[in-house]
XYZ file of C-alpha atoms in Angstrom:
653
model
C -88.641 -8.653 -33.363
C -88.459 -9.067 -37.159
C -86.409 -7.012 -39.620
C -89.326 -4.733 -40.532
C -90.022 -3.890 -36.897
C -86.331 -3.257 -36.267
C -86.150 -0.910 -39.241
C -89.290 0.937 -38.084
C -87.938 1.345 -34.547
C -84.650 2.751 -35.858
C -86.535 5.275 -37.972
C -88.905 6.252 -35.166
C -86.109 6.724 -32.648
C -84.142 9.016 -34.931
C -86.803 11.196 -36.551
C -86.229 14.942 -36.527
C -89.024 17.469 -36.846
C -89.102 18.700 -40.449
C -90.330 22.131 -39.262
C -86.953 22.763 -37.652
C -85.107 22.465 -40.943
C -84.224 25.797 -42.463
C -85.104 26.154 -46.155
C -82.417 26.631 -48.796
C -81.525 30.287 -49.175
C -80.551 31.333 -52.680
C -77.561 33.606 -53.052
C -78.790 37.001 -54.324
C -76.192 36.780 -57.108
C -78.318 34.091 -58.724
C -81.225 36.382 -59.435
C -79.316 39.083 -61.270
C -75.864 37.766 -62.188
C -74.361 35.201 -64.510
C -75.382 32.408 -62.143
C -78.957 32.714 -63.404
C -77.707 31.001 -66.593
C -76.419 28.002 -64.681
C -79.062 25.848 -66.373
C -77.103 26.126 -69.633
C -74.605 23.647 -68.182
C -77.258 20.962 -68.611
C -79.200 22.411 -71.519
C -76.325 22.543 -74.006
C -75.215 18.877 -73.951
C -78.853 17.759 -73.648
C -79.674 19.779 -76.741
C -76.798 18.121 -78.582
C -77.934 14.632 -77.595
C -81.580 15.307 -78.455
C -80.851 16.921 -81.813
C -78.519 14.151 -82.979
C -80.834 11.347 -81.863
C -84.065 12.880 -83.165
C -82.498 14.322 -86.319
C -81.244 10.899 -87.378
C -79.056 10.444 -90.434
C -79.765 13.996 -91.616
C -77.283 15.145 -88.945
C -74.514 12.695 -89.917
C -72.249 15.293 -91.550
C -72.431 18.095 -89.018
C -73.765 16.275 -85.934
C -70.392 15.335 -84.382
C -69.169 18.941 -84.694
C -72.374 20.196 -83.102
C -71.900 17.752 -80.202
C -68.351 19.057 -79.713
C -69.641 22.630 -79.736
C -72.246 21.807 -77.074
C -69.670 20.171 -74.804
C -67.231 23.051 -75.275
C -70.080 25.502 -74.677
C -70.808 23.839 -71.339
C -67.133 24.235 -70.433
C -67.262 27.945 -71.288
C -70.348 28.370 -69.084
C -68.596 26.508 -66.271
C -65.472 28.650 -66.648
C -67.586 31.820 -66.418
C -69.273 30.480 -63.269
C -65.848 29.739 -61.787
C -64.528 33.225 -62.531
C -67.647 34.745 -60.974
C -67.160 32.608 -57.874
C -63.565 33.801 -57.573
C -64.864 37.341 -57.165
C -67.059 36.405 -54.196
C -66.052 35.921 -50.538
C -65.506 32.257 -49.638
C -68.736 31.963 -47.651
C -70.820 33.554 -50.423
C -69.595 31.317 -53.231
C -72.217 28.550 -52.896
C -75.236 29.485 -55.012
C -78.564 27.752 -55.589
C -80.800 28.161 -58.606
C -84.414 27.136 -57.969
C -86.006 26.075 -61.251
C -89.440 24.787 -60.219
C -91.279 22.826 -57.538
C -90.741 19.304 -58.763
C -92.334 16.800 -56.333
C -94.976 17.851 -53.791
C -96.688 14.868 -52.150
C -97.843 15.496 -48.589
C -94.792 16.040 -46.393
C -92.502 14.997 -49.195
C -91.321 18.034 -51.123
C -88.417 17.979 -53.557
C -87.682 21.134 -55.536
C -85.837 20.932 -58.823
C -82.818 23.158 -58.577
C -79.093 23.405 -59.145
C -76.368 23.955 -56.574
C -72.964 25.311 -57.458
C -70.265 25.581 -54.831
C -66.523 25.074 -54.565
C -66.870 21.273 -54.750
C -69.322 21.022 -57.635
C -67.519 23.624 -59.787
C -64.350 21.474 -59.647
C -66.318 18.581 -61.110
C -68.050 20.807 -63.653
C -64.730 22.067 -65.011
C -63.152 18.602 -65.038
C -66.134 16.927 -66.727
C -66.616 19.547 -69.419
C -62.920 20.145 -70.138
C -61.758 16.529 -70.306
C -65.068 15.527 -71.880
C -64.630 18.110 -74.642
C -61.106 16.888 -75.377
C -62.434 13.328 -75.636
C -65.163 14.562 -78.012
C -62.486 16.106 -80.235
C -60.300 12.993 -80.072
C -63.303 10.889 -81.112
C -63.491 12.730 -84.434
C -60.343 10.874 -85.475
C -60.913 7.635 -83.589
C -64.499 7.105 -84.833
C -63.906 8.622 -88.266
C -64.901 5.539 -90.230
C -67.658 4.285 -87.941
C -71.043 4.444 -89.731
C -72.836 5.215 -86.440
C -70.520 7.973 -85.213
C -73.395 10.472 -85.051
C -75.128 8.263 -82.505
C -71.844 7.853 -80.631
C -71.463 11.627 -80.234
C -75.086 11.887 -79.103
C -74.381 9.352 -76.366
C -71.245 11.268 -75.351
C -73.323 14.441 -74.958
C -75.917 12.512 -72.964
C -73.180 11.154 -70.694
C -71.769 14.625 -70.034
C -75.242 16.041 -69.336
C -76.112 13.245 -66.893
C -72.839 13.664 -65.016
C -73.310 17.428 -64.819
C -76.798 16.916 -63.403
C -75.357 14.532 -60.814
C -72.783 17.028 -59.525
C -74.980 20.163 -59.694
C -78.177 18.701 -58.204
C -79.334 20.436 -55.039
C -80.930 17.322 -53.519
C -80.256 13.631 -53.239
C -83.379 12.848 -55.245
C -82.255 14.946 -58.215
C -78.743 13.521 -57.816
C -80.382 10.100 -58.173
C -81.805 11.152 -61.545
C -78.325 12.095 -62.765
C -76.977 8.907 -61.196
C -79.385 6.809 -63.275
C -78.687 8.918 -66.358
C -74.990 8.105 -66.057
C -75.889 4.425 -65.757
C -78.015 4.578 -68.911
C -75.379 6.464 -70.910
C -72.654 4.051 -69.811
C -74.784 1.112 -70.939
C -75.277 2.688 -74.353
C -71.588 3.529 -74.782
C -70.065 0.319 -73.420
C -72.381 -1.655 -75.683
C -72.049 0.735 -78.620
C -70.693 -2.075 -80.808
C -73.615 -4.259 -79.755
C -73.065 -6.607 -82.694
C -70.074 -7.969 -80.751
C -71.350 -10.498 -78.164
C -68.595 -9.458 -75.750
C -69.666 -5.806 -75.931
C -73.339 -6.662 -75.420
C -72.471 -8.838 -72.431
C -70.174 -6.183 -70.916
C -72.856 -3.497 -71.215
C -75.440 -5.727 -69.562
C -73.007 -6.653 -66.800
C -72.164 -3.029 -66.051
C -75.871 -2.145 -66.011
C -76.844 -4.993 -63.653
C -73.963 -4.491 -61.193
C -74.675 -0.771 -61.025
C -78.313 -1.478 -60.247
C -77.136 -3.280 -57.099
C -75.426 -0.085 -55.989
C -78.494 1.947 -56.949
C -80.557 -0.029 -54.435
C -78.225 1.316 -51.755
C -78.705 4.910 -52.889
C -82.489 4.575 -53.035
C -82.621 3.094 -49.503
C -80.347 5.881 -48.245
C -82.655 8.531 -49.721
C -85.702 6.913 -48.091
C -83.941 6.829 -44.722
C -82.985 10.482 -45.141
C -86.587 11.499 -45.686
C -88.069 9.556 -42.776
C -85.246 10.777 -40.531
C -84.938 14.440 -41.514
C -88.152 15.098 -43.429
C -86.073 16.304 -46.369
C -83.847 15.028 -49.172
C -82.183 18.367 -49.989
C -78.512 18.760 -49.147
C -79.054 21.509 -46.547
C -81.974 19.620 -44.994
C -79.951 16.438 -44.576
C -76.343 17.523 -44.131
C -77.022 20.447 -41.785
C -78.814 18.068 -39.402
C -76.678 14.955 -39.796
C -74.948 15.491 -36.456
C -78.344 15.318 -34.690
C -79.339 11.993 -36.251
C -79.482 8.711 -34.394
C -76.028 7.038 -34.683
C -77.496 3.719 -35.828
C -79.566 5.365 -38.525
C -76.642 7.474 -39.699
C -74.518 4.337 -39.936
C -77.117 2.652 -42.147
C -77.390 5.734 -44.352
C -73.592 5.887 -44.653
C -73.324 2.188 -45.531
C -76.050 2.474 -48.167
C -74.290 5.467 -49.707
C -71.068 3.443 -49.727
C -72.865 0.593 -51.505
C -73.962 3.062 -54.179
C -70.415 4.384 -54.504
C -69.015 0.854 -54.802
C -71.279 0.162 -57.755
C -70.604 3.361 -59.664
C -66.899 3.635 -58.834
C -66.120 -0.101 -59.231
C -65.016 -0.662 -55.651
C -64.895 -3.964 -53.796
C -67.112 -6.021 -53.938
C -68.858 -4.464 -56.995
C -65.729 -3.972 -59.096
C -66.201 -6.826 -61.566
C -67.858 -4.774 -64.335
C -65.009 -2.314 -64.856
C -62.548 -4.473 -66.777
C -65.258 -5.841 -69.075
C -66.298 -2.257 -69.844
C -63.175 -2.030 -72.025
C -65.254 -3.614 -74.808
C -66.557 -0.132 -75.628
C -64.672 2.274 -77.929
C -61.515 3.648 -76.311
C -62.853 7.234 -75.964
C -65.606 5.724 -73.810
C -62.979 4.128 -71.593
C -61.256 7.491 -71.221
C -64.530 9.249 -70.387
C -65.763 6.639 -67.910
C -62.407 6.064 -66.206
C -61.115 9.626 -66.018
C -63.689 12.359 -65.605
C -67.159 10.937 -65.214
C -68.678 7.666 -64.077
C -66.097 6.198 -61.724
C -65.618 9.557 -59.999
C -69.328 9.777 -59.113
C -68.914 7.558 -56.049
C -66.095 9.723 -54.735
C -68.251 12.812 -55.196
C -71.174 11.171 -53.376
C -69.085 10.302 -50.315
C -67.300 13.658 -50.121
C -70.552 15.573 -50.663
C -72.090 13.483 -47.855
C -69.160 14.211 -45.533
C -71.303 15.344 -42.560
C -73.143 12.009 -42.657
C -69.904 10.027 -42.485
C -68.499 12.385 -39.856
C -71.502 11.436 -37.705
C -70.798 7.705 -38.015
C -67.206 6.575 -37.449
C -68.273 2.996 -38.237
C -69.387 3.781 -41.783
C -66.359 5.985 -42.348
C -64.040 3.173 -41.257
C -65.756 0.791 -43.676
C -65.211 3.342 -46.464
C -61.509 3.454 -45.630
C -61.245 -0.350 -45.579
C -63.074 -0.721 -48.900
C -60.727 1.818 -50.499
C -57.636 0.043 -49.146
C -58.821 -3.367 -50.381
C -59.714 -2.034 -53.823
C -56.461 -0.171 -54.382
C -54.605 -3.436 -53.791
C -57.059 -5.466 -55.885
C -56.679 -3.157 -58.870
C -52.901 -2.985 -58.565
C -52.499 -6.767 -58.417
C -54.848 -7.268 -61.388
C -52.944 -4.652 -63.390
C -49.716 -6.612 -62.938
C -51.040 -9.640 -64.832
C -52.958 -8.154 -67.765
C -51.518 -8.269 -71.283
C -54.454 -6.309 -72.747
C -53.336 -2.660 -72.630
C -56.820 -1.313 -71.893
C -57.524 -3.851 -69.165
C -54.200 -3.082 -67.525
C -55.242 0.571 -67.447
C -58.674 -0.444 -66.134
C -57.045 -2.243 -63.212
C -55.056 0.933 -62.650
C -58.254 2.981 -62.537
C -59.768 0.622 -59.988
C -56.673 1.050 -57.838
C -56.493 4.833 -58.151
C -60.179 5.260 -57.324
C -59.417 3.052 -54.321
C -56.911 5.699 -53.205
C -59.639 8.349 -53.479
C -62.184 6.281 -51.548
C -59.561 5.562 -48.890
C -58.882 9.294 -48.591
C -62.606 10.017 -48.303
C -62.770 7.450 -45.499
C -60.232 9.496 -43.548
C -62.828 12.222 -43.043
C -61.889 15.926 -42.959
C -58.258 14.844 -43.034
C -58.691 13.310 -46.477
C -61.718 14.807 -48.268
C -59.651 17.489 -49.971
C -56.933 15.049 -51.020
C -59.521 12.647 -52.457
C -60.718 15.432 -54.771
C -57.154 16.593 -55.475
C -56.170 13.120 -56.667
C -59.439 12.810 -58.572
C -58.561 15.921 -60.592
C -54.965 14.973 -61.358
C -56.033 11.405 -62.128
C -58.625 12.784 -64.540
C -55.813 14.377 -66.538
C -53.185 11.644 -66.576
C -55.585 8.699 -66.871
C -57.511 10.300 -69.753
C -54.112 10.986 -71.327
C -53.077 7.343 -71.040
C -56.377 5.913 -72.266
C -56.289 8.188 -75.287
C -52.657 7.121 -75.758
C -53.735 3.478 -75.656
C -56.357 4.290 -78.281
C -53.673 5.911 -80.412
C -51.552 2.765 -80.134
C -54.535 0.616 -81.125
C -55.300 2.966 -84.009
C -51.754 2.610 -85.315
C -51.605 -1.152 -84.700
C -54.822 -2.192 -86.467
C -56.805 -2.494 -83.194
C -54.243 -4.781 -81.568
C -54.633 -4.851 -77.761
C -52.066 -7.432 -76.696
C -48.970 -5.695 -75.350
C -46.941 -8.806 -76.116
C -47.372 -7.837 -79.781
C -46.132 -4.271 -79.331
C -42.591 -3.126 -78.542
C -40.363 -0.373 -79.982
C -43.328 1.894 -80.738
C -41.379 4.877 -79.422
C -39.596 4.979 -82.793
C -42.714 5.181 -84.972
C -45.223 6.866 -82.608
C -43.087 9.591 -81.105
C -45.876 11.938 -79.986
C -47.885 9.118 -78.440
C -44.748 7.911 -76.675
C -43.974 11.338 -75.206
C -47.539 12.098 -74.102
C -48.086 8.623 -72.648
C -44.783 8.864 -70.783
C -46.011 12.014 -69.039
C -49.035 10.108 -67.768
C -46.869 7.150 -66.773
C -44.587 9.333 -64.654
C -47.574 11.169 -63.181
C -49.435 8.063 -62.030
C -46.295 6.681 -60.398
C -45.915 9.887 -58.412
C -42.524 10.914 -59.725
C -41.811 14.563 -58.892
C -42.672 17.060 -60.251
C -45.479 15.272 -62.128
C -49.087 15.651 -60.981
C -49.509 12.376 -59.106
C -46.618 13.181 -56.802
C -48.541 16.068 -55.241
C -51.884 14.318 -54.863
C -51.203 10.624 -54.161
C -48.399 11.276 -51.697
C -50.745 13.518 -49.727
C -53.181 10.616 -49.409
C -50.388 8.333 -48.180
C -49.304 10.893 -45.589
C -52.881 11.464 -44.396
C -53.447 7.708 -44.151
C -50.358 7.271 -41.975
C -51.590 10.116 -39.797
C -54.872 8.268 -39.110
C -53.924 4.583 -39.176
C -50.446 3.223 -39.882
C -51.782 -0.076 -41.285
C -53.864 1.719 -43.897
C -50.914 4.013 -44.563
C -48.662 0.995 -45.156
C -51.192 -0.439 -47.626
C -51.314 2.881 -49.499
C -47.502 3.041 -49.560
C -47.187 -0.540 -50.811
C -49.772 0.251 -53.489
C -47.500 3.011 -54.777
C -44.682 0.508 -55.342
C -46.984 -1.967 -57.125
C -48.366 0.877 -59.251
C -44.846 1.680 -60.402
C -44.306 -1.984 -61.317
C -47.413 -2.583 -63.433
C -47.333 0.826 -65.128
C -43.640 0.445 -66.009
C -44.435 -3.056 -67.275
C -47.101 -1.587 -69.554
C -44.854 1.259 -70.723
C -41.876 -1.034 -71.341
C -43.823 -3.726 -73.216
C -45.469 -1.118 -75.426
C -42.756 1.389 -76.275
C -39.314 -0.125 -75.647
C -37.359 -3.240 -76.562
C -37.659 -4.985 -79.913
C -40.703 -4.887 -82.149
C -43.012 -7.869 -81.795
C -45.517 -6.826 -84.424
C -47.645 -9.331 -86.286
C -48.046 -9.531 -90.064
C -51.103 -7.269 -89.852
C -49.109 -4.534 -88.129
C -45.936 -4.144 -90.157
C -46.410 -0.406 -90.520
C -47.647 1.181 -87.277
C -48.029 4.942 -87.580
C -48.686 8.063 -85.541
C -52.263 9.244 -85.139
C -53.659 12.325 -86.812
C -53.467 15.758 -85.193
C -57.129 15.687 -84.154
C -56.175 12.786 -81.886
C -52.736 13.776 -80.613
C -53.551 17.425 -79.799
C -55.967 16.425 -76.974
C -53.329 13.955 -75.805
C -50.705 16.717 -75.755
C -52.945 19.033 -73.720
C -53.637 16.301 -71.178
C -49.938 15.412 -71.079
C -49.089 19.027 -70.255
C -51.634 18.993 -67.425
C -50.216 15.660 -66.231
C -46.974 17.546 -65.702
C -48.108 20.851 -64.185
C -51.552 20.293 -62.608
C -50.204 18.982 -59.312
C -47.845 21.905 -58.834
C -50.535 24.406 -59.830
C -53.174 23.008 -57.456
C -51.023 22.072 -54.460
C -52.028 24.196 -51.495
C -54.617 26.162 -53.445
C -57.115 23.307 -53.673
C -57.141 22.883 -49.880
C -58.033 26.559 -49.448
C -60.658 26.353 -52.196
C -62.480 23.246 -50.958
C -62.133 23.685 -47.191
C -65.303 25.841 -46.760
C -67.381 22.970 -48.210
C -65.537 19.787 -47.247
C -63.646 20.937 -44.178
C -59.943 20.311 -43.748
C -57.789 19.112 -40.875
C -54.014 18.789 -40.774
C -52.520 15.461 -39.710
C -49.614 14.902 -37.360
C -46.996 12.452 -38.619
C -44.430 10.616 -36.551
C -41.909 11.508 -39.231
C -41.590 14.484 -41.533
C -43.328 14.739 -44.887
C -39.921 14.673 -46.554
C -39.214 11.225 -45.097
C -42.614 9.946 -46.290
C -42.025 11.307 -49.768
C -38.584 9.728 -49.867
C -39.962 6.344 -48.790
C -42.683 6.536 -51.437
C -40.224 7.537 -54.151
C -37.871 4.736 -53.142
C -40.626 2.143 -53.537
C -41.574 3.663 -56.879
C -37.987 3.405 -58.122
C -37.707 -0.192 -56.928
C -40.985 -1.242 -58.550
C -40.209 0.530 -61.824
C -36.680 -0.889 -61.965
C -37.849 -4.471 -61.432
C -40.459 -4.141 -64.182
C -38.056 -2.523 -66.648
C -35.334 -5.134 -66.140
C -37.857 -7.953 -66.443
C -39.652 -6.799 -69.595
C -37.212 -4.675 -71.605
C -35.891 -7.701 -73.503
C -37.707 -10.928 -72.709
C -41.457 -10.672 -73.360
C -42.933 -14.174 -73.909
C -45.484 -14.165 -76.728
C -47.415 -16.976 -75.045
C -48.346 -16.990 -71.387
C -46.184 -19.486 -69.460
C -47.986 -22.560 -68.187
C -46.344 -22.666 -64.778
C -47.021 -19.462 -62.859
C -47.719 -18.583 -59.256
C -51.251 -18.955 -57.852
C -51.390 -15.171 -57.340
C -50.656 -14.584 -61.037
C -53.381 -17.051 -62.019
C -55.799 -15.311 -59.686
C -54.860 -11.888 -61.057
C -55.429 -13.079 -64.623
C -58.918 -14.109 -63.520
C -59.522 -10.696 -61.919
C -58.946 -12.182 -58.448
C -61.998 -14.359 -59.047
C -64.424 -11.477 -58.698
C -66.784 -13.006 -61.241
C -66.473 -16.454 -59.689
C -67.251 -15.000 -56.259
C -70.322 -13.173 -57.541
C -71.465 -16.304 -59.363
C -71.172 -18.572 -56.330
C -72.349 -16.137 -53.655
C -75.019 -14.188 -55.522
C -75.932 -15.701 -58.891
C -76.239 -19.399 -57.939
C -78.261 -18.719 -54.759
C -80.339 -16.273 -56.803
C -81.010 -18.940 -59.397
C -81.939 -21.433 -56.661
C -84.271 -18.885 -55.078
C -85.833 -18.143 -58.455
C -86.376 -21.828 -59.201
C -87.846 -22.320 -55.712
C -90.237 -19.438 -56.203
C -91.194 -20.745 -59.629
C -91.798 -24.225 -58.140
C -93.901 -22.716 -55.343
C -95.765 -20.605 -57.871
C -96.390 -23.548 -60.209
C -97.138 -26.228 -57.625
C -98.432 -24.043 -54.822
C -100.296 -20.970 -56.003
C -101.063 -22.239 -59.505
C -101.775 -25.716 -58.090
C -104.342 -24.301 -55.669
C -106.015 -22.147 -58.290
C -105.984 -24.921 -60.896
C -107.171 -27.468 -58.295
C -110.197 -25.360 -57.408
C -110.959 -24.900 -61.078
C -110.601 -28.638 -61.725
C -112.854 -29.516 -58.744
C -115.545 -27.137 -59.914
C -115.167 -28.451 -63.459
C -115.519 -32.082 -62.300
C -118.511 -31.231 -60.122
C -120.196 -29.364 -62.931
C -119.481 -32.305 -65.275
C -121.195 -34.696 -62.901
C -124.073 -32.304 -62.325
C -124.448 -31.965 -66.049
C -125.310 -35.665 -66.366
C -128.495 -35.029 -64.443
C -129.666 -32.608 -67.107
C -131.044 -35.166 -69.640
C -133.497 -32.905 -71.439
C -136.470 -35.313 -70.900
C -139.563 -33.941 -69.090
C -140.403 -37.370 -67.635
C -137.006 -37.517 -65.963
C -137.493 -34.082 -64.376
C -141.037 -35.073 -63.251
C -139.700 -38.261 -61.699
C -137.023 -36.222 -59.884
C -139.685 -33.843 -58.567
C -141.834 -36.785 -57.416
C -138.870 -38.377 -55.680
C -138.069 -35.098 -53.951
C -141.648 -34.649 -52.806
C -141.721 -38.210 -51.408
C -138.513 -37.540 -49.486
C -139.893 -34.283 -48.046
C -143.137 -36.000 -46.921
C -141.171 -38.858 -45.391
C -138.969 -36.411 -43.498
C -141.997 -34.559 -42.124
C -143.613 -37.808 -40.944
C -140.427 -38.825 -39.177
C -140.148 -35.465 -37.472
C -143.729 -35.631 -36.188
C -143.375 -39.123 -34.803
């Protein structure tokens, strides 16, 4: 049996009658209340992007401010939706807004509508709030860029695409937002396209994400042939009835999509190169938007993964591998943005690991996603502030003692540093430690990996903080006078720093109650108390931070030492992610392409050209008979007649 037949048999054995699927029921509040204006969440940033791109240079002066207003307007709409949801009973909070019948082709029907529930509203508020702060910060950071109007248009487009992704009421519409995020990321990462490194990074991010997109498209096809629907209710409400093999394939394809968008193993190689874009782009991609999309997809698809323990286990393993990959890479980077990028890879790994724990971890994955959105955006904007004051210098070996001249940046960045390490009472303590506890409750090996990751996180983040802000100045001639950023840049940093301090305390406990009706929630039983787990985590954090501080507070070599451990060499080369992709995927792909070209040239083209040449040669020889002389034609006719008569005589005798 070939692969096609196997696939067909899996589909046939698992198909569910589409007539048994209940249609989506809109909450009555949609028709008459504020929820009927839900479409403004998408319309406002889309309007900003369209107006700035179509209006051209005529919008240069006021365009960036208009883009900020559109992003802030979307946040206001989201806040109103949230307040309205607070006034509803927990089971009545999910609302659906049907806009129009989008795709109707035979059995395949996909309405265009928006869904807002406890899970999606968390993303809406995070995207619009952090996104608006990044818009404001960009006024100062991109002040002298001649194409800043276009930059703000792309930011609006990014926010709109991400909002569509998290408010879509079907997997097909989610796919549209998914591709929109991919397009916007390509435009923003490659914004300074005149730099070869930026152009290459944008192309790399685009290509790697397309690999993940193949997984999402296959998953959507399997959903339709299995359930007769691609809407969330049609798929998720019937996931438990699906064939286990089919559900496993759907789960694995969704994981492949998440790996591409959220830079998880083995599709993580694009993330560090994406630092070639302007720093606000790094903050937007790494904190509130693109890399969180994969986490959303897995948590939203929870019933699918609950129906397939195999796929859920693979999710957990991928998260554990990636959190270690990112942490190890972060330890060896001297580029401040790439060190933070490795950190993002690792922290998203924590979220994916938590999502792989099932109902035990879904809530904590989102909890850490929210707190990470605050402290990681804070630190990326802080890194941009350092670059702004150091004439775009990225090498931390050329920093040092910046706490004296960039006081606000130092204070705000320090809040993010303490939060990501999980030092109480900062935000990361409440969210990351919950993931570690849940992991130990499910599998002690995975829990040990998560705990070890916390210690390594403390090491590489303290290394970054120490090399940048403490010790002696190691500034170059071009950076003799580093300075603090303007208020339009440090005010967003201060707001995010405040949330890096208080968000964990404010959300602890409440977020479980809020998300449980959508994601489900189960308590875990630990062999030891939570206090012991927290103490063990904090002890590792202190050890890791102390080692880094003692190592880098005084002696920071300006040139990388020649003799280093193999692990350090590997980390500096991103653990050979690019080399692996080149040898395993690119080289075989090139060989396959050359083989197909050879077959096409020598096989298909050879056959076609051979037939043409044979007919051409035959016609050339036949053409010699056509002399143009009547006597020659008469002689040919006479010869033919003689042959016919001779043949008849022979037949008769």
